PDB file of C-alpha atoms in Angstrom:
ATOM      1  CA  UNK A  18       0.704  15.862 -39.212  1.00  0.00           C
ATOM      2  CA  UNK A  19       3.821  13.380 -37.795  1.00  0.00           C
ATOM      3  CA  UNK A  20       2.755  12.654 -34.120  1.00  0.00           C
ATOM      4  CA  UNK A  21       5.766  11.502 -32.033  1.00  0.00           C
ATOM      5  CA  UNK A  22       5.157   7.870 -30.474  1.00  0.00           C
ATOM      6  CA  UNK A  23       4.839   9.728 -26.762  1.00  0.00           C
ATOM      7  CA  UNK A  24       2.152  11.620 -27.683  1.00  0.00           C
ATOM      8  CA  UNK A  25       0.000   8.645 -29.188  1.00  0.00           C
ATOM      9  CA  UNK A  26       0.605   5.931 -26.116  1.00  0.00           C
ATOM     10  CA  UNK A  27       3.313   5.837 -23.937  1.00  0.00           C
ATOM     11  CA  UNK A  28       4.255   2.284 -23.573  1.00  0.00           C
ATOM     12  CA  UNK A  29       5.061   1.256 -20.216  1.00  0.00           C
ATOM     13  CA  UNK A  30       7.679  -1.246 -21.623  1.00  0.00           C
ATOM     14  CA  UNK A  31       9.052   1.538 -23.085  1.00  0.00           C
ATOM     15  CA  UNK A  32       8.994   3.887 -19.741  1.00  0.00           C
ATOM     16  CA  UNK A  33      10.484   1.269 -18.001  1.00  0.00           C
ATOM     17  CA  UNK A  34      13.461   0.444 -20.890  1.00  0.00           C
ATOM     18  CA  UNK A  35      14.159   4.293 -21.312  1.00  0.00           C
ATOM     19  CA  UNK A  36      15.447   4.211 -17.587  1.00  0.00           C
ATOM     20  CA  UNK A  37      17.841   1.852 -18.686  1.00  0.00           C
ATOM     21  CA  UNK A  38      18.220   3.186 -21.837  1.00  0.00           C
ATOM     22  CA  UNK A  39      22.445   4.363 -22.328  1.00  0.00           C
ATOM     23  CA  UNK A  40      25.254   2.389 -23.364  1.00  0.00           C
ATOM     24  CA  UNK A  41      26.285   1.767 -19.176  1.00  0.00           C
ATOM     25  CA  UNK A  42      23.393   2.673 -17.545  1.00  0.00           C
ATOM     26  CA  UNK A  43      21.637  -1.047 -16.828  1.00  0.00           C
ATOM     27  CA  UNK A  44      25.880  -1.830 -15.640  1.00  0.00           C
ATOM     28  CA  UNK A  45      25.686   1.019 -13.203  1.00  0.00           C
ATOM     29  CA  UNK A  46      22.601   0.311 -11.383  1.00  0.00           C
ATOM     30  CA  UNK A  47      23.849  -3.117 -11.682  1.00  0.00           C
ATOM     31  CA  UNK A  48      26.671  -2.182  -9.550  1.00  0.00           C
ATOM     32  CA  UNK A  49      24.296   0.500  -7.086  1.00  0.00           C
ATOM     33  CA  UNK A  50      21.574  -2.184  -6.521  1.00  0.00           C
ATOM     34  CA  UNK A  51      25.027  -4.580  -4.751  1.00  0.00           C
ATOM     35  CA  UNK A  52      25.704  -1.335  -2.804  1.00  0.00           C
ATOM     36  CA  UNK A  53      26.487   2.050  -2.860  1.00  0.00           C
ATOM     37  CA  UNK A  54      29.594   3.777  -4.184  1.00  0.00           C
ATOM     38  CA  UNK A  55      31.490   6.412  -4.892  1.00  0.00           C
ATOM     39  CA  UNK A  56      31.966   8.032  -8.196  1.00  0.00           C
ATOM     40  CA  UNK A  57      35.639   6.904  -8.235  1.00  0.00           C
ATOM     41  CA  UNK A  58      34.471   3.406  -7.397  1.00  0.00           C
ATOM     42  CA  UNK A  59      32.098   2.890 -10.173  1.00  0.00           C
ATOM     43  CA  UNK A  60      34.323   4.408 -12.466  1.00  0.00           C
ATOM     44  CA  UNK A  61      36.886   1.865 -11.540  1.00  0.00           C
ATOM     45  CA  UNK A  62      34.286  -0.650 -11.812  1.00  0.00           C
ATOM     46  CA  UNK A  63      33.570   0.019 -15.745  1.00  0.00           C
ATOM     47  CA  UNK A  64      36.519  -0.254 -17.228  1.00  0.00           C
ATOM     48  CA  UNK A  65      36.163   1.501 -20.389  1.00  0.00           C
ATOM     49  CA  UNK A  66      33.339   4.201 -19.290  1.00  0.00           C
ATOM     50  CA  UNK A  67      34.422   7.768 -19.897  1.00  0.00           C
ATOM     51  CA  UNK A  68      34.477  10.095 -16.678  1.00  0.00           C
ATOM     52  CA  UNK A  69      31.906  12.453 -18.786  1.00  0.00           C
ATOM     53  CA  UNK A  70      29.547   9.418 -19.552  1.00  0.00           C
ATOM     54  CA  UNK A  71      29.299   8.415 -16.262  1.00  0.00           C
ATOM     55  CA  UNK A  72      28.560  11.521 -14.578  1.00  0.00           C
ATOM     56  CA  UNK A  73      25.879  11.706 -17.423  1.00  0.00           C
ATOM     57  CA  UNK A  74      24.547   8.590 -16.657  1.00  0.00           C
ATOM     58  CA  UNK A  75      24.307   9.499 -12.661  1.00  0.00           C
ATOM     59  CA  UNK A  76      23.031  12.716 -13.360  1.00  0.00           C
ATOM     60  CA  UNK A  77      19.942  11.041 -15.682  1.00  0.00           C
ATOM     61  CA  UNK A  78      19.565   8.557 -12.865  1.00  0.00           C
ATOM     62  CA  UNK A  79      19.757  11.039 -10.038  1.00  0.00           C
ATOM     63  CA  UNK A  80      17.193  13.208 -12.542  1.00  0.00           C
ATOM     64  CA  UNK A  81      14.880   9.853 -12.753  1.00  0.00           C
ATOM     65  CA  UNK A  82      14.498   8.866  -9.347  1.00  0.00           C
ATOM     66  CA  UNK A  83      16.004   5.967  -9.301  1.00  0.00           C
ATOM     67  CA  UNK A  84      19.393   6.377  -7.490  1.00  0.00           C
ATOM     68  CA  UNK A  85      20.338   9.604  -5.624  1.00  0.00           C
ATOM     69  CA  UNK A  86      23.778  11.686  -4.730  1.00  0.00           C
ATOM     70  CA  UNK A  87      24.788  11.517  -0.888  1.00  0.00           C
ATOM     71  CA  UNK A  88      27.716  13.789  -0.117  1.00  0.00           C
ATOM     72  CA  UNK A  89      29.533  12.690   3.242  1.00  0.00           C
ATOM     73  CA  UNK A  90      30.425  14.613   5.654  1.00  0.00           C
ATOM     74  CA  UNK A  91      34.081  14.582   5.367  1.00  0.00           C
ATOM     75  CA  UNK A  92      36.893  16.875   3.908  1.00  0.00           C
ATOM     76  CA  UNK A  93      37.681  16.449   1.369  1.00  0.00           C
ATOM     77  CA  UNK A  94      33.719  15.792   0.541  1.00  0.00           C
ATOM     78  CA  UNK A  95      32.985  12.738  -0.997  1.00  0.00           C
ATOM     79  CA  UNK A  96      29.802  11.817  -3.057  1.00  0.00           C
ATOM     80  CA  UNK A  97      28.457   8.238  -3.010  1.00  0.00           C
ATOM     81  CA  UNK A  98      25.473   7.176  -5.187  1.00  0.00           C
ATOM     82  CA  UNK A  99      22.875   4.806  -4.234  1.00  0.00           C
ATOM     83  CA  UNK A 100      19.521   3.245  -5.154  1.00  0.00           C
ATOM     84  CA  UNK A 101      16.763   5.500  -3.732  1.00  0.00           C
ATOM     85  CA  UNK A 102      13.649   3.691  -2.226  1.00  0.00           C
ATOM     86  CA  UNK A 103      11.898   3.687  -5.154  1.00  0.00           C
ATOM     87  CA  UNK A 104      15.103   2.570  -7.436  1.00  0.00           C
ATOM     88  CA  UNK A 105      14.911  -0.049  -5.414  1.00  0.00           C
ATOM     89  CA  UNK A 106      11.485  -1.242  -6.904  1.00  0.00           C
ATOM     90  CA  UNK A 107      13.148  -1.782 -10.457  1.00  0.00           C
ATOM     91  CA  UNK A 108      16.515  -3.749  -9.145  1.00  0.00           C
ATOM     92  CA  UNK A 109      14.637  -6.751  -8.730  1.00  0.00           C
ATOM     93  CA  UNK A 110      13.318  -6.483 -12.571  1.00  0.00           C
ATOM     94  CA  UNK A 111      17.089  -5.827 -13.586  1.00  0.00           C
ATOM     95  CA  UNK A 112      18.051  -8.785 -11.334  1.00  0.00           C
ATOM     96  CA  UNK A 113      16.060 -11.635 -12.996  1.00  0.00           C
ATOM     97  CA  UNK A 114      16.797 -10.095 -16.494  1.00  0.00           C
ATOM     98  CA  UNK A 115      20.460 -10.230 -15.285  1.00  0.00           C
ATOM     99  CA  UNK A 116      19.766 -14.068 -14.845  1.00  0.00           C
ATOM    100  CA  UNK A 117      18.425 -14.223 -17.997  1.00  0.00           C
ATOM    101  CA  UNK A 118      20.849 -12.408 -19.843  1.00  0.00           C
ATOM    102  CA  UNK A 119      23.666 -14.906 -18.238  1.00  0.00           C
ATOM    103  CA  UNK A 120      21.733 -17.587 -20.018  1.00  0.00           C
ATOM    104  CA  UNK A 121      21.425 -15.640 -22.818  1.00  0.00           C
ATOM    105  CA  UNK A 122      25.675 -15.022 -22.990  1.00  0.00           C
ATOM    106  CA  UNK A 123      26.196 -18.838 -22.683  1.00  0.00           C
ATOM    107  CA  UNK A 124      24.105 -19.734 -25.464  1.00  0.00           C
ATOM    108  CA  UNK A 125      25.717 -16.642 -27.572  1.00  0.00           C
ATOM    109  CA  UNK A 126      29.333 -17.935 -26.472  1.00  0.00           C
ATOM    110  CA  UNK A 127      31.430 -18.798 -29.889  1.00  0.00           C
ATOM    111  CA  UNK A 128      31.831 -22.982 -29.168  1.00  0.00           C
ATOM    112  CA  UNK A 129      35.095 -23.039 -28.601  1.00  0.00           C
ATOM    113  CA  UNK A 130      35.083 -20.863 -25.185  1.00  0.00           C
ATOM    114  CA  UNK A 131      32.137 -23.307 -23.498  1.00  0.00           C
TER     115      UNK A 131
ATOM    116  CA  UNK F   5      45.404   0.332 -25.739  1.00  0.00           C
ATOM    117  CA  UNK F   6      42.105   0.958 -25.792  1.00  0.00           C
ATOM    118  CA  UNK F   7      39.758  -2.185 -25.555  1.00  0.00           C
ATOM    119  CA  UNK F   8      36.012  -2.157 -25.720  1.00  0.00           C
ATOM    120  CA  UNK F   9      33.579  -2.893 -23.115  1.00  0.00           C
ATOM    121  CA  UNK F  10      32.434  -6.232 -24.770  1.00  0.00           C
ATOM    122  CA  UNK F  11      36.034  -7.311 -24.384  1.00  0.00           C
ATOM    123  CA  UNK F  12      36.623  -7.132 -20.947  1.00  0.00           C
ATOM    124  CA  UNK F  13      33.389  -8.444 -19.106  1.00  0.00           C
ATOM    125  CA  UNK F  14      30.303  -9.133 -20.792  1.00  0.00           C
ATOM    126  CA  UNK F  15      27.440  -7.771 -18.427  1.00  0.00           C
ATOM    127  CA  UNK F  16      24.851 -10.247 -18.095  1.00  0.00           C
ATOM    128  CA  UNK F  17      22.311  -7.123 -17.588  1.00  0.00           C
ATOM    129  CA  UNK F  18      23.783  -5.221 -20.457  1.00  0.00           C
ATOM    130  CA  UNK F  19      23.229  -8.956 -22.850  1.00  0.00           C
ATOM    131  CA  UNK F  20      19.795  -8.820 -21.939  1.00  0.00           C
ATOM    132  CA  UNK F  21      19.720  -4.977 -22.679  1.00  0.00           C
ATOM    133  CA  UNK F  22      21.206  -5.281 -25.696  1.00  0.00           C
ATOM    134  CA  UNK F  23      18.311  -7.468 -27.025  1.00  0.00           C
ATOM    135  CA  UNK F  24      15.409  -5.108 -26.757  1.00  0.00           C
ATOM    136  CA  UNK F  25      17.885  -2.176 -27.388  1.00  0.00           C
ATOM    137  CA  UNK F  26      16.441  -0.263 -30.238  1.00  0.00           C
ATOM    138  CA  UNK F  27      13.390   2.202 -30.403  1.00  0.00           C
ATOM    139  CA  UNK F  28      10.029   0.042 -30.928  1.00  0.00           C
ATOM    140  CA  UNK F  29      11.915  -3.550 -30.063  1.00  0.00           C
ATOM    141  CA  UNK F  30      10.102  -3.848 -26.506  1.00  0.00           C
ATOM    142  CA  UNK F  31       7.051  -2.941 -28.073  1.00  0.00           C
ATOM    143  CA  UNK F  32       7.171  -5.277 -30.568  1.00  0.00           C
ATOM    144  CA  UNK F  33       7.934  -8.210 -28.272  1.00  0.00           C
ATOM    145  CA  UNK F  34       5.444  -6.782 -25.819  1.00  0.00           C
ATOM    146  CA  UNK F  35       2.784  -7.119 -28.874  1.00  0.00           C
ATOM    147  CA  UNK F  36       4.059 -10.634 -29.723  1.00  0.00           C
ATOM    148  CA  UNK F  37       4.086 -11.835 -25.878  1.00  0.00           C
ATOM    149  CA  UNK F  38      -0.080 -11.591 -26.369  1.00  0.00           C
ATOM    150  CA  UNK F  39      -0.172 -12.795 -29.447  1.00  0.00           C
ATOM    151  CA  UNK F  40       1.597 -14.161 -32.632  1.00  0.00           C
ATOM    152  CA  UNK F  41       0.817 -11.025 -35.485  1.00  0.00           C
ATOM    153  CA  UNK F  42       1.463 -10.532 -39.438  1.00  0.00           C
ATOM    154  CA  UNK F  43       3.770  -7.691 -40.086  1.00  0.00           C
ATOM    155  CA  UNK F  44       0.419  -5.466 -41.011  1.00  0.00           C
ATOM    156  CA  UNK F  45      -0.531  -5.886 -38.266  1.00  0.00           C
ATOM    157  CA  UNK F  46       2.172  -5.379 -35.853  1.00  0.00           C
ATOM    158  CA  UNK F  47       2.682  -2.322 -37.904  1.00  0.00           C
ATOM    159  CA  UNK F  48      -0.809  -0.681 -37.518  1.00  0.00           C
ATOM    160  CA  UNK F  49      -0.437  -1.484 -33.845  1.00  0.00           C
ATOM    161  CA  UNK F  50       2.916   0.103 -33.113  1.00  0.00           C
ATOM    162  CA  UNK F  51       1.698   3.928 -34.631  1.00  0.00           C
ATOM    163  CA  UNK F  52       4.827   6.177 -35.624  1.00  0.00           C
ATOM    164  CA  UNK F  53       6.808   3.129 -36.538  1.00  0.00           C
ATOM    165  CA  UNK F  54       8.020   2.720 -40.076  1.00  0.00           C
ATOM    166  CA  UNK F  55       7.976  -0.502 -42.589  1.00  0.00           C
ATOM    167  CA  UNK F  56      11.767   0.406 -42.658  1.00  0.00           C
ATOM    168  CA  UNK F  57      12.472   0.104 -39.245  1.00  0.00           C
ATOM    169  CA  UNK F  58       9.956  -2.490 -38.322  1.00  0.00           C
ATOM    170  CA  UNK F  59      11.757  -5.034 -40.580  1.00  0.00           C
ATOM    171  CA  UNK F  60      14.957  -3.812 -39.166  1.00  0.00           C
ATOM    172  CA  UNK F  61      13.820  -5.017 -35.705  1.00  0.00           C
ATOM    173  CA  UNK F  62      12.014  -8.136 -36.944  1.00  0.00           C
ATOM    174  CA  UNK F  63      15.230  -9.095 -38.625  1.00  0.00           C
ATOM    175  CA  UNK F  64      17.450  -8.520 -35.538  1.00  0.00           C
ATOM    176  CA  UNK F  65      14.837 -10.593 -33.207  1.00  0.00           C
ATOM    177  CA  UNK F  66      14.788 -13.460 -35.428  1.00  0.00           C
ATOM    178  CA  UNK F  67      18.567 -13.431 -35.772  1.00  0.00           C
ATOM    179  CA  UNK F  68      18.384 -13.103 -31.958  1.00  0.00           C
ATOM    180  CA  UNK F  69      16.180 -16.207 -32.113  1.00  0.00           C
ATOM    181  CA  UNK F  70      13.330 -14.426 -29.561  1.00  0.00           C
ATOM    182  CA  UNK F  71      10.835 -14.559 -32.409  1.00  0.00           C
ATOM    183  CA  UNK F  72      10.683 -16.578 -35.205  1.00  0.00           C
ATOM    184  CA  UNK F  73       8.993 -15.746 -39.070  1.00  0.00           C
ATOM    185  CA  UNK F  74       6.167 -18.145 -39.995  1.00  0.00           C
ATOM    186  CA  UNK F  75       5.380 -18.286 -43.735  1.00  0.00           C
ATOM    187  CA  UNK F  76       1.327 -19.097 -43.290  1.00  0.00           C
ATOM    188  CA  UNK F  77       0.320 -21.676 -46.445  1.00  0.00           C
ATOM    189  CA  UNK F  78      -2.032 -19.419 -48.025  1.00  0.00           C
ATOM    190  CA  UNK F  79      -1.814 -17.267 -51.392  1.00  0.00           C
ATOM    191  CA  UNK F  80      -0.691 -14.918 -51.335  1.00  0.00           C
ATOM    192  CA  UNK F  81       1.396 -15.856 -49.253  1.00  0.00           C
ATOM    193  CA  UNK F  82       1.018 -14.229 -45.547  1.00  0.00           C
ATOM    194  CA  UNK F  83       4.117 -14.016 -42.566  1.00  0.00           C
ATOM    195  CA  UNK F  84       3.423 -13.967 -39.295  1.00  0.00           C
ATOM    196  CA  UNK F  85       5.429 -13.788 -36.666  1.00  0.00           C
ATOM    197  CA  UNK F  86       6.023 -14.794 -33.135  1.00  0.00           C
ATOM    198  CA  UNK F  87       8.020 -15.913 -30.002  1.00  0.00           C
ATOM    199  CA  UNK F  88      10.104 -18.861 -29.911  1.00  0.00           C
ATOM    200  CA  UNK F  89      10.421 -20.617 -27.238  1.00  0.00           C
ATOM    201  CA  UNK F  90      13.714 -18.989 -26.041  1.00  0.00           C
ATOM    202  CA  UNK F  91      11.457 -15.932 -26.807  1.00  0.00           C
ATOM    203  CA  UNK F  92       8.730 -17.014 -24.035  1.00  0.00           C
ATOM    204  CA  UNK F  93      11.860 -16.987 -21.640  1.00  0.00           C
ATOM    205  CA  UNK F  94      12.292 -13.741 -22.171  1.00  0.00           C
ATOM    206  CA  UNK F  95       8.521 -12.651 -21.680  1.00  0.00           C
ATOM    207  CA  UNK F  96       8.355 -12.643 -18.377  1.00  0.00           C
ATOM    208  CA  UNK F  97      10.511  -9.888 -17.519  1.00  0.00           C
ATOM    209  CA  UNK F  98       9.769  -7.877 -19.984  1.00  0.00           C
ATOM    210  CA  UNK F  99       6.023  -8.164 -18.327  1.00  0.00           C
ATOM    211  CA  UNK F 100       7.401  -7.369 -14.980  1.00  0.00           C
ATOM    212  CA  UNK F 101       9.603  -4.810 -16.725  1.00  0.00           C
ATOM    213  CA  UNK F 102       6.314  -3.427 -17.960  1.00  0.00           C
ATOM    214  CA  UNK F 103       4.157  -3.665 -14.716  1.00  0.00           C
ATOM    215  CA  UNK F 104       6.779  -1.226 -13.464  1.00  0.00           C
ATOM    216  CA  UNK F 105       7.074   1.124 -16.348  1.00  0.00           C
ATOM    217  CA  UNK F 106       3.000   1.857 -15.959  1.00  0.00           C
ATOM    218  CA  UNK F 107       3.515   2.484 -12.099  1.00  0.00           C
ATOM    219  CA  UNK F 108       6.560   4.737 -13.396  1.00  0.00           C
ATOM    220  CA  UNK F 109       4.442   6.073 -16.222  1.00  0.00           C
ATOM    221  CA  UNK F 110       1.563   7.208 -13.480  1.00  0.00           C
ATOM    222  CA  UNK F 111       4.424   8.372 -11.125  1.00  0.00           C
ATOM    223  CA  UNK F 112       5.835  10.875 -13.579  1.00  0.00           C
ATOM    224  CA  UNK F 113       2.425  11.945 -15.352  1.00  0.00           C
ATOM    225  CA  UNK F 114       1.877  15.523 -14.949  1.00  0.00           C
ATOM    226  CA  UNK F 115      -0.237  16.890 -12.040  1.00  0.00           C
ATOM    227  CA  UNK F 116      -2.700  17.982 -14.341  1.00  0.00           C
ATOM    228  CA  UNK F 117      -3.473  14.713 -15.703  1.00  0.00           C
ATOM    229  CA  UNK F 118      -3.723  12.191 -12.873  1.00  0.00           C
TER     230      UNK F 118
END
């Protein structure tokens, strides 16, 4: 009988990549673990992320634990996302493989743009 | 005109991402962060996985140069591979990536089972 990967051993590499796991998600909690924002904000901060996909991504995030939805008390409401306490236990994880990955973009650059 | 994430702003987050980015990839660098393995062997430890896809991800690591393929002298003739030493850079964070993902793992176990 085919038994799905979960059900043999969760990997905790895994558990921890699956958070990040969607085509803007490590970007937006990128952006969330500078500071909070609004929707409007991030969205202007992605260029090229779909309204849809975003509010997908926040939703999975919200769903996870890792950031959550604060509406402000003004008319017309407004909704800001931010890293929730324990969010804020993986930013410094996404931080140093943010340093890494800047590494990793200079030695990928083509030779004629370093 | 619409123009791709990649060319606006590389995300140094997303670059790092994009290297474990595929279904067993962190487990097969977590595997090869304790120790360099043939491809038998990585495959009997990563259960579910396919010869398909396993060479699939061992071919886009090397080309990533985090691991490297080892043809051992012996006949017949046995591969093994492991981390290079851009690999071992890597490590790290995937580790601490992985410390979190067991705390995460344990946070989101069901009731019944902790």
């Amino acid at each position: 009988m085919p038994v799905s990967k979960k059900e043999i051993s969760p990997c905790p590499l895994d558990a921890a990549l699956s958070i990040v796991d969607g085509r803007w998600k490590g970007t937006i909690l990128w952006r969330l673990s500078q500071q909070p924002m609004r929707t409007s904000e991030l969205r202007r901060s992605i260029p090229g992320i779909t309204e849809r996909m975003l509010i997908r991504h926040l939703q999975d995030l919200v769903r996870d634990g890792i950031i959550e939805r604060i509406e402000e008390l003004a008319t017309p409401t407004r909704v800001r996302y931010q890293l929730t306490a324990y969010g804020l236990t993986l930013a410094p994880h996404l931080e140093a493989l943010c340093a890494w990955g800047r590494i990793h973009l200079e030695r990928t650059k083509p030779v004629n743009q370093k």
